[in-house]
Amino acid sequence: MSTSQDELSKEWNAMAGEWDDLASSYRDAFETILWKQIGLTETESLTVLDFGCGTGLLAEKLQSKVKRVVCIDAAPLMVEQVEAKIRAREWSNVQAYCLALAHLKEQSDQDMLQEMEGKVDLIVASSVLSFIPREDLPGTLKALGKILKSGGTLCHSDWPRTEKNPEGLTEDAAMKWYEMAGLTVKSATVISMNMMGEEQSVFVGVAVKPWNER
């Protein structure tokens, strides 16, 4: 039986206070490979969704390089950390929202998501998708697909399946994700990322919304 979203949010909330220390090296490694994997050099006009944003570590890197960053996370205490950074550091192009895409309880959240449909150039999901409850994956990925513009890109990283991690992501599972989202795979591979001086294997996938999709 998979862990529910409420249970997961409680677990992530418990780590919010120390998340910057725990995840900064992963953030640095992912941000380094992000632009190489998606092949974009002109980024100033991009609207980016940081899905599963945590405390805003990746948004901190992105906000100076793109037009707008929208941060979404289901853990309230994580989002509070992002909001505090937005105020303290005066990130005028960053907004943060606490919601789970498969469980939109507030009308305001539904309205916000509908307003975003077809307006996001890039979705980044750094070690997020594998943690979504299995029953919530179809609804979550469908929503992500709707958010993207035609020609827009999803780039995600997740821990791959290994002997030590039999529950990790496989290429076949990733292909099913992209199908749920209505996306076409561009690349899906296990690469090595340097984190705190150690090489770690990470699954990195890039998928694109077809130009004829709305």
Coordinates of N, CA and C in Angstrom, one line a residue:
M1 N 0.8 -1.2 0.0 CA 0.0 0.0 0.0 C 0.9 1.2 0.0
S2 N 0.6 2.2 -0.9 CA 1.5 3.4 -1.0 C 1.1 4.4 0.1
T3 N 2.1 5.2 0.3 CA 1.9 6.3 1.3 C 1.0 7.3 0.8
S4 N 0.0 7.8 1.6 CA -0.9 8.9 1.1 C -0.2 10.2 1.0
Q5 N -0.8 11.1 0.3 CA -0.2 12.5 0.2 C -0.1 13.2 1.5
D6 N -1.2 13.0 2.3 CA -1.1 13.7 3.7 C 0.0 13.2 4.5
E7 N 0.3 11.9 4.5 CA 1.4 11.3 5.2 C 2.7 11.8 4.7
L8 N 2.8 11.8 3.3 CA 4.1 12.3 2.7 C 4.3 13.8 3.1
S9 N 3.3 14.6 3.1 CA 3.4 16.0 3.4 C 3.9 16.2 4.9
K10 N 3.4 15.3 5.8 CA 3.9 15.4 7.2 C 5.4 15.1 7.2
E11 N 5.8 14.1 6.5 CA 7.3 13.7 6.4 C 8.1 14.8 5.9
W12 N 7.7 15.5 4.8 CA 8.4 16.6 4.3 C 8.4 17.8 5.2
N13 N 7.3 18.0 5.8 CA 7.2 19.1 6.8 C 8.3 19.0 7.9
A14 N 8.5 17.8 8.3 CA 9.4 17.5 9.4 C 10.9 17.8 9.0
M15 N 11.1 17.9 7.7 CA 12.5 18.1 7.2 C 12.7 19.6 6.7
A16 N 11.6 20.4 6.8 CA 11.7 21.7 6.2 C 12.8 22.6 6.8
G17 N 13.0 22.5 8.1 CA 13.9 23.4 8.7 C 15.4 23.1 8.4
E18 N 15.7 21.9 8.0 CA 17.0 21.5 7.7 C 17.2 21.2 6.2
W19 N 16.2 21.4 5.4 CA 16.3 20.9 4.0 C 17.3 21.7 3.2
D20 N 17.6 22.9 3.4 CA 18.6 23.6 2.7 C 19.9 23.0 2.9
D21 N 20.3 22.6 4.1 CA 21.5 21.9 4.3 C 21.6 20.5 3.7
L22 N 20.4 19.8 3.7 CA 20.4 18.4 3.2 C 20.5 18.4 1.7
A23 N 19.9 19.3 1.0 CA 19.6 19.2 -0.4 C 20.4 20.1 -1.3
S24 N 21.2 21.0 -0.7 CA 21.8 22.0 -1.5 C 22.8 21.4 -2.6
S25 N 23.5 20.4 -2.2 CA 24.4 19.8 -3.2 C 23.7 19.1 -4.3
Y26 N 22.6 18.5 -4.0 CA 21.7 17.9 -5.1 C 21.2 19.0 -6.0
R27 N 20.8 20.1 -5.4 CA 20.3 21.2 -6.2 C 21.3 21.7 -7.1
D28 N 22.5 21.9 -6.6 CA 23.6 22.4 -7.5 C 23.9 21.5 -8.6
A29 N 24.0 20.2 -8.4 CA 24.2 19.2 -9.4 C 23.1 19.2 -10.4
F30 N 21.9 19.2 -10.0 CA 20.8 19.1 -10.9 C 20.7 20.4 -11.8
E31 N 20.9 21.6 -11.2 CA 20.8 22.8 -11.9 C 21.9 22.8 -13.0
T32 N 23.1 22.3 -12.7 CA 24.2 22.2 -13.7 C 23.8 21.4 -14.9
I33 N 23.2 20.3 -14.7 CA 22.8 19.4 -15.8 C 21.5 19.8 -16.5
L34 N 20.7 20.6 -15.8 CA 19.4 20.9 -16.4 C 19.5 21.5 -17.7
W35 N 20.3 22.6 -17.8 CA 20.3 23.4 -19.1 C 21.0 22.5 -20.2
K36 N 21.9 21.7 -19.8 CA 22.6 20.8 -20.8 C 21.5 19.8 -21.4
Q37 N 20.7 19.2 -20.5 CA 19.8 18.2 -20.9 C 18.7 18.8 -21.8
I38 N 18.2 20.0 -21.5 CA 17.1 20.5 -22.3 C 17.5 21.3 -23.5
G39 N 18.8 21.6 -23.5 CA 19.4 22.3 -24.7 C 18.9 23.7 -24.9
L40 N 18.6 24.4 -23.9 CA 18.2 25.8 -24.0 C 19.3 26.8 -23.6
T41 N 19.6 27.8 -24.4 CA 20.6 28.7 -24.1 C 20.0 30.1 -23.8
E42 N 18.9 30.4 -24.4 CA 18.2 31.7 -24.2 C 17.1 31.4 -23.2
T43 N 17.2 31.9 -21.9 CA 16.3 31.6 -20.9 C 15.5 32.7 -20.3
E44 N 15.9 34.0 -20.7 CA 15.3 35.1 -20.0 C 13.8 35.3 -20.2
S45 N 13.2 34.7 -21.2 CA 11.8 34.9 -21.4 C 11.0 33.7 -20.9
L46 N 11.6 32.8 -20.2 CA 10.9 31.5 -19.8 C 10.1 31.7 -18.5
T47 N 8.9 31.1 -18.6 CA 8.1 30.9 -17.4 C 8.3 29.4 -16.9
V48 N 8.8 29.2 -15.7 CA 9.2 27.9 -15.2 C 8.3 27.5 -14.0
L49 N 7.9 26.3 -14.0 CA 7.2 25.7 -12.8 C 8.2 24.8 -12.1
D50 N 8.5 25.2 -10.9 CA 9.3 24.3 -10.0 C 8.4 23.4 -9.2
F51 N 8.2 22.2 -9.7 CA 7.2 21.3 -9.1 C 7.9 20.5 -8.0
G52 N 7.3 20.5 -6.8 CA 7.9 19.9 -5.7 C 9.1 20.7 -5.3
C53 N 8.8 22.0 -5.1 CA 9.9 23.0 -4.9 C 10.7 22.9 -3.6
G54 N 10.1 22.2 -2.6 CA 10.8 22.2 -1.3 C 10.9 23.6 -0.7
T55 N 12.1 23.9 -0.3 CA 12.3 25.2 0.3 C 12.7 26.3 -0.7
G56 N 12.6 26.0 -1.9 CA 13.0 27.0 -2.9 C 14.5 27.0 -3.3
L57 N 15.2 25.9 -3.1 CA 16.6 25.9 -3.4 C 16.8 26.0 -4.9
L58 N 16.1 25.3 -5.7 CA 16.2 25.4 -7.2 C 15.7 26.7 -7.7
A59 N 14.6 27.2 -7.1 CA 14.1 28.5 -7.5 C 15.1 29.6 -7.3
E60 N 15.9 29.5 -6.2 CA 16.9 30.5 -5.9 C 17.9 30.6 -7.1
K61 N 18.2 29.5 -7.7 CA 19.1 29.5 -8.9 C 18.4 30.0 -10.1
L62 N 17.2 29.6 -10.3 CA 16.5 29.9 -11.5 C 16.0 31.3 -11.6
Q63 N 15.6 31.9 -10.5 CA 14.9 33.2 -10.6 C 15.7 34.3 -11.2
S64 N 17.1 34.2 -11.2 CA 17.9 35.3 -11.8 C 18.1 35.0 -13.3
K65 N 17.7 33.9 -13.8 CA 17.9 33.5 -15.2 C 16.7 33.4 -16.1
V66 N 15.5 33.4 -15.5 CA 14.3 33.3 -16.2 C 13.3 34.5 -15.9
K67 N 12.2 34.5 -16.7 CA 11.3 35.6 -16.5 C 10.5 35.4 -15.2
R68 N 10.0 34.2 -15.0 CA 9.1 33.9 -13.8 C 9.3 32.5 -13.4
V69 N 9.2 32.3 -12.0 CA 9.2 31.0 -11.4 C 8.0 30.8 -10.6
V70 N 7.2 29.8 -10.8 CA 6.1 29.4 -10.0 C 6.5 28.1 -9.2
C71 N 6.4 28.2 -7.9 CA 6.8 27.1 -7.0 C 5.6 26.5 -6.5
I72 N 5.5 25.1 -6.6 CA 4.4 24.4 -6.0 C 5.0 23.2 -5.2
D73 N 4.4 23.1 -4.0 CA 4.7 21.9 -3.1 C 3.5 21.6 -2.3
A74 N 3.4 20.3 -1.9 CA 2.3 19.9 -1.1 C 2.5 20.0 0.4
A75 N 3.7 20.3 0.8 CA 4.1 20.4 2.2 C 4.0 21.9 2.7
P76 N 3.1 22.2 3.5 CA 3.0 23.6 3.9 C 4.2 24.3 4.5
L77 N 5.0 23.5 5.3 CA 6.2 24.2 5.9 C 7.3 24.4 4.9
M78 N 7.3 23.6 3.9 CA 8.3 23.8 2.8 C 7.9 25.1 2.1
V79 N 6.6 25.3 1.8 CA 6.2 26.5 1.1 C 6.4 27.7 1.9
E80 N 6.2 27.6 3.3 CA 6.5 28.7 4.1 C 7.9 29.2 4.0
Q81 N 8.8 28.3 3.9 CA 10.3 28.6 3.7 C 10.5 29.4 2.4
V82 N 9.8 28.9 1.3 CA 9.9 29.7 0.1 C 9.4 31.1 0.2
E83 N 8.2 31.2 0.8 CA 7.6 32.5 1.0 C 8.5 33.5 1.8
A84 N 9.1 32.9 2.8 CA 10.1 33.7 3.6 C 11.2 34.2 2.8
K85 N 11.7 33.4 1.9 CA 12.8 33.8 1.0 C 12.4 34.8 0.0
I86 N 11.2 34.7 -0.5 CA 10.7 35.6 -1.5 C 10.6 37.0 -0.8
R87 N 10.1 37.1 0.4 CA 10.1 38.4 1.1 C 11.5 38.9 1.4
A88 N 12.3 38.1 2.0 CA 13.6 38.5 2.5 C 14.5 38.9 1.4
R89 N 14.4 38.2 0.3 CA 15.4 38.4 -0.8 C 14.8 39.2 -2.0
E90 N 13.5 39.6 -1.8 CA 12.8 40.4 -2.8 C 12.8 39.8 -4.2
W91 N 12.4 38.5 -4.2 CA 12.3 37.8 -5.5 C 10.9 38.3 -6.1
S92 N 10.9 39.3 -6.9 CA 9.7 39.8 -7.5 C 9.1 38.9 -8.5
N93 N 9.8 38.0 -9.1 CA 9.3 37.1 -10.2 C 9.1 35.7 -9.7
V94 N 9.0 35.5 -8.4 CA 8.7 34.1 -7.9 C 7.4 34.1 -7.1
Q95 N 6.6 33.2 -7.3 CA 5.4 32.9 -6.5 C 5.4 31.5 -6.0
A96 N 4.8 31.3 -4.8 CA 4.8 30.0 -4.2 C 3.3 29.6 -3.8
Y97 N 3.0 28.3 -4.0 CA 1.7 27.8 -3.7 C 1.8 26.5 -3.1
C98 N 1.0 26.3 -2.0 CA 0.9 25.0 -1.4 C -0.3 24.2 -1.9
L99 N -0.1 23.2 -2.7 CA -1.2 22.4 -3.2 C -0.7 21.1 -3.7
A100 N -1.5 20.1 -3.8 CA -1.3 18.8 -4.5 C -2.1 18.8 -5.7
L101 N -1.5 18.6 -6.9 CA -2.2 18.7 -8.1 C -3.4 17.7 -8.3
A102 N -3.2 16.6 -7.6 CA -4.3 15.6 -7.7 C -5.4 15.8 -6.7
H103 N -5.2 16.8 -5.8 CA -6.2 17.0 -4.7 C -6.4 18.5 -4.5
L104 N -7.0 19.2 -5.5 CA -7.2 20.6 -5.4 C -8.5 20.8 -4.6
K105 N -8.3 21.3 -3.4 CA -9.4 21.4 -2.5 C -10.0 22.8 -2.5
E106 N -9.3 23.8 -2.8 CA -9.7 25.2 -2.8 C -10.1 25.6 -4.2
Q107 N -11.1 26.4 -4.4 CA -11.5 26.9 -5.7 C -10.4 27.8 -6.2
S108 N -9.8 28.6 -5.3 CA -8.7 29.5 -5.7 C -7.5 28.7 -6.4
D109 N -7.2 27.5 -5.8 CA -6.2 26.7 -6.4 C -6.6 26.2 -7.8
Q110 N -7.9 25.8 -7.9 CA -8.3 25.3 -9.2 C -8.3 26.5 -10.3
D111 N -8.7 27.7 -9.8 CA -8.6 28.8 -10.7 C -7.2 29.2 -11.1
M112 N -6.3 29.1 -10.2 CA -4.9 29.4 -10.5 C -4.3 28.4 -11.5
L113 N -4.6 27.2 -11.3 CA -4.1 26.1 -12.2 C -4.7 26.3 -13.6
Q114 N -6.0 26.6 -13.6 CA -6.6 26.8 -14.9 C -6.0 28.0 -15.6
E115 N -5.7 29.0 -14.9 CA -5.1 30.2 -15.5 C -3.7 29.9 -16.0
M116 N -3.0 28.9 -15.5 CA -1.6 28.6 -15.9 C -1.6 27.6 -17.1
E117 N -2.7 27.0 -17.4 CA -2.8 26.0 -18.5 C -2.2 26.6 -19.8
G118 N -1.3 25.9 -20.4 CA -0.7 26.3 -21.7 C 0.2 27.5 -21.6
K119 N 0.7 27.9 -20.4 CA 1.5 29.1 -20.3 C 2.9 28.9 -19.7
V120 N 3.3 27.6 -19.4 CA 4.6 27.3 -18.8 C 5.5 26.7 -19.9
D121 N 6.7 27.3 -20.0 CA 7.7 26.9 -20.9 C 8.4 25.6 -20.5
L122 N 8.7 25.6 -19.1 CA 9.5 24.5 -18.6 C 9.0 24.1 -17.2
I123 N 8.9 22.8 -17.0 CA 8.6 22.3 -15.7 C 9.8 21.5 -15.2
V124 N 10.3 21.8 -14.0 CA 11.4 21.1 -13.4 C 10.9 20.4 -12.2
A125 N 11.3 19.1 -12.1 CA 10.9 18.3 -10.9 C 12.1 17.6 -10.4
S126 N 12.8 18.1 -9.4 CA 14.0 17.5 -8.9 C 13.7 16.6 -7.8
S127 N 13.9 15.3 -8.1 CA 13.6 14.2 -7.1 C 12.3 14.3 -6.5
V128 N 11.2 14.4 -7.3 CA 9.9 14.6 -6.9 C 8.9 13.5 -7.3
L129 N 8.9 13.2 -8.6 CA 7.8 12.4 -9.2 C 7.8 11.0 -8.6
S130 N 8.9 10.4 -8.3 CA 8.9 9.1 -7.7 C 8.2 9.0 -6.3
F131 N 8.1 10.2 -5.7 CA 7.5 10.2 -4.3 C 6.0 10.4 -4.3
I132 N 5.5 10.7 -5.5 CA 4.0 10.9 -5.6 C 3.3 9.6 -5.4
P133 N 2.3 9.6 -4.5 CA 1.5 8.3 -4.3 C 1.0 7.8 -5.7
R134 N 1.1 6.5 -5.8 CA 0.8 5.8 -7.1 C -0.5 6.2 -7.6
E135 N -1.5 6.3 -6.7 CA -2.9 6.5 -7.2 C -3.0 8.0 -7.6
D136 N -2.1 8.8 -7.3 CA -2.2 10.3 -7.6 C -1.4 10.6 -8.9
L137 N -0.6 9.6 -9.4 CA 0.3 9.9 -10.5 C -0.5 10.3 -11.8
P138 N -1.6 9.6 -12.2 CA -2.3 10.0 -13.4 C -2.8 11.4 -13.4
G139 N -3.5 11.8 -12.3 CA -4.0 13.1 -12.2 C -3.0 14.2 -12.1
T140 N -1.9 13.9 -11.4 CA -0.8 14.9 -11.3 C -0.1 15.1 -12.7
L141 N 0.2 14.0 -13.4 CA 0.9 14.1 -14.6 C 0.0 14.7 -15.7
K142 N -1.3 14.4 -15.7 CA -2.2 15.1 -16.6 C -2.2 16.6 -16.4
A143 N -2.3 17.0 -15.2 CA -2.3 18.4 -14.8 C -1.0 19.1 -15.3
L144 N 0.2 18.4 -15.1 CA 1.4 19.0 -15.5 C 1.5 19.1 -17.1
G145 N 0.9 18.1 -17.8 CA 0.9 18.2 -19.2 C 0.0 19.4 -19.7
K146 N -1.1 19.7 -19.0 CA -1.9 20.8 -19.4 C -1.3 22.1 -19.1
I147 N -0.4 22.2 -18.1 CA 0.2 23.5 -17.8 C 1.2 23.9 -18.8
L148 N 1.9 22.9 -19.4 CA 2.9 23.2 -20.4 C 2.3 23.8 -21.7
K149 N 3.1 24.8 -22.3 CA 2.8 25.3 -23.6 C 3.1 24.2 -24.6
S150 N 2.5 24.3 -25.8 CA 2.9 23.4 -26.9 C 4.4 23.7 -27.2
G151 N 5.1 22.6 -27.2 CA 6.6 22.7 -27.4 C 7.3 22.9 -26.1
G152 N 6.6 22.9 -25.0 CA 7.2 23.1 -23.7 C 7.8 21.8 -23.2
T153 N 8.7 21.9 -22.2 CA 9.5 20.8 -21.7 C 9.4 20.5 -20.3
L154 N 9.4 19.2 -20.0 CA 9.5 18.7 -18.6 C 10.8 18.1 -18.4
C155 N 11.6 18.5 -17.4 CA 12.8 17.9 -17.1 C 12.8 17.4 -15.6
H156 N 13.0 16.1 -15.4 CA 12.9 15.6 -14.0 C 14.1 14.8 -13.7
S157 N 14.4 14.7 -12.4 CA 15.5 13.7 -11.9 C 14.8 12.9 -10.8
D158 N 15.2 11.6 -10.8 CA 14.7 10.7 -9.8 C 15.8 9.6 -9.6
W159 N 15.7 9.0 -8.5 CA 16.7 7.9 -8.2 C 16.4 6.7 -9.0
P160 N 17.3 6.1 -9.8 CA 17.1 5.0 -10.6 C 17.0 3.6 -9.9
R161 N 16.4 2.7 -10.5 CA 16.3 1.3 -9.9 C 17.7 0.7 -10.0
T162 N 18.1 0.2 -8.8 CA 19.4 -0.5 -8.7 C 19.2 -1.7 -7.7
E163 N 20.2 -2.5 -7.5 CA 20.1 -3.6 -6.6 C 19.8 -3.1 -5.2
K164 N 20.4 -1.9 -4.8 CA 20.2 -1.4 -3.5 C 18.9 -0.6 -3.4
N165 N 18.3 -0.2 -4.6 CA 17.1 0.6 -4.6 C 16.1 -0.1 -5.6
P166 N 15.5 -1.2 -5.3 CA 14.7 -1.9 -6.2 C 13.4 -1.1 -6.5
E167 N 13.1 -0.1 -5.7 CA 11.9 0.7 -6.0 C 12.2 1.9 -6.9
G168 N 13.4 2.0 -7.3 CA 13.8 3.2 -8.1 C 13.2 3.2 -9.5
L169 N 13.3 4.3 -10.2 CA 12.7 4.5 -11.5 C 13.4 3.7 -12.6
T170 N 12.6 3.2 -13.5 CA 13.1 2.5 -14.7 C 12.7 3.3 -16.0
E171 N 13.3 3.1 -17.1 CA 12.9 3.8 -18.3 C 11.5 3.4 -18.7
D172 N 11.1 2.2 -18.5 CA 9.7 1.8 -18.9 C 8.7 2.6 -18.1
A173 N 8.9 2.8 -16.8 CA 8.0 3.5 -15.9 C 8.0 5.0 -16.3
A174 N 9.1 5.5 -16.6 CA 9.2 6.9 -17.1 C 8.4 7.1 -18.3
M175 N 8.4 6.2 -19.3 CA 7.7 6.3 -20.5 C 6.2 6.3 -20.2
K176 N 5.7 5.6 -19.2 CA 4.3 5.6 -18.8 C 4.0 7.0 -18.3
W177 N 4.9 7.6 -17.5 CA 4.6 8.9 -17.0 C 4.4 9.9 -18.1
Y178 N 5.3 9.9 -19.1 CA 5.2 10.8 -20.2 C 3.9 10.6 -20.9
E179 N 3.5 9.4 -21.1 CA 2.2 9.1 -21.8 C 1.0 9.7 -21.0
M180 N 1.1 9.5 -19.7 CA 0.0 10.1 -18.8 C -0.1 11.6 -19.0
A181 N 1.1 12.2 -19.2 CA 1.1 13.7 -19.3 C 0.9 14.2 -20.7
G182 N 0.8 13.2 -21.7 CA 0.6 13.6 -23.1 C 1.9 14.2 -23.7
L183 N 3.0 13.7 -23.2 CA 4.3 14.2 -23.7 C 5.1 13.2 -24.5
T184 N 6.0 13.7 -25.3 CA 6.9 12.8 -26.1 C 8.3 12.9 -25.5
V185 N 8.9 11.7 -25.3 CA 10.2 11.6 -24.7 C 11.3 12.2 -25.7
K186 N 12.2 13.0 -25.1 CA 13.3 13.6 -25.8 C 14.6 12.8 -25.4
S187 N 14.7 12.5 -24.1 CA 15.8 11.7 -23.6 C 15.4 11.1 -22.2
A188 N 16.0 10.0 -21.9 CA 15.7 9.3 -20.7 C 16.9 8.4 -20.4
T189 N 17.7 8.8 -19.4 CA 19.0 8.1 -19.2 C 19.4 8.3 -17.8
V190 N 20.3 7.3 -17.3 CA 20.9 7.4 -16.0 C 22.3 8.1 -16.2
I191 N 22.5 9.1 -15.5 CA 23.7 9.9 -15.6 C 24.4 9.9 -14.2
S192 N 25.6 10.4 -14.2 CA 26.3 10.5 -12.9 C 26.4 12.0 -12.6
M193 N 25.9 12.3 -11.3 CA 26.0 13.7 -10.8 C 26.9 13.7 -9.6
N194 N 27.7 14.8 -9.5 CA 28.6 14.9 -8.4 C 28.0 15.7 -7.3
M195 N 27.8 15.0 -6.2 CA 27.2 15.7 -5.0 C 28.1 15.5 -3.8
M196 N 28.6 16.6 -3.3 CA 29.5 16.7 -2.1 C 30.7 15.8 -2.4
G197 N 31.2 15.9 -3.6 CA 32.5 15.2 -4.0 C 32.3 13.7 -4.3
E198 N 31.1 13.2 -4.3 CA 30.8 11.8 -4.6 C 29.9 11.7 -5.9
E199 N 30.2 10.7 -6.7 CA 29.4 10.5 -7.9 C 28.2 9.6 -7.6
Q200 N 27.0 10.1 -8.0 CA 25.8 9.4 -7.7 C 25.1 9.2 -9.0
S201 N 24.5 8.0 -9.2 CA 23.7 7.8 -10.4 C 22.3 8.3 -10.2
V202 N 21.8 9.1 -11.2 CA 20.5 9.7 -11.2 C 19.8 9.5 -12.5
F203 N 18.6 9.2 -12.5 CA 17.8 9.1 -13.7 C 17.3 10.5 -14.1
V204 N 17.6 10.9 -15.3 CA 17.2 12.2 -15.8 C 16.4 12.1 -17.0
G205 N 15.1 12.6 -17.0 CA 14.3 12.5 -18.2 C 13.9 13.8 -18.7
V206 N 13.8 13.9 -20.0 CA 13.3 15.1 -20.7 C 12.2 14.8 -21.6
A207 N 11.0 15.4 -21.5 CA 9.9 15.1 -22.4 C 9.3 16.4 -22.8
V208 N 8.7 16.4 -24.0 CA 8.2 17.6 -24.7 C 6.8 17.5 -25.0
K209 N 6.0 18.6 -24.9 CA 4.6 18.6 -25.3 C 4.5 18.9 -26.8
P210 N 3.9 18.0 -27.6 CA 3.8 18.2 -29.0 C 3.2 19.5 -29.4
W211 N 3.7 20.1 -30.5 CA 3.2 21.4 -30.9 C 1.8 21.5 -31.2
N212 N 1.2 20.4 -31.6 CA -0.3 20.4 -31.9 C -1.2 20.2 -30.8
E213 N -0.6 20.1 -29.6 CA -1.4 19.9 -28.4 C -1.7 21.3 -27.7
R214 N -2.8 21.4 -27.1 CA -3.2 22.7 -26.4 C -3.4 22.4 -24.9

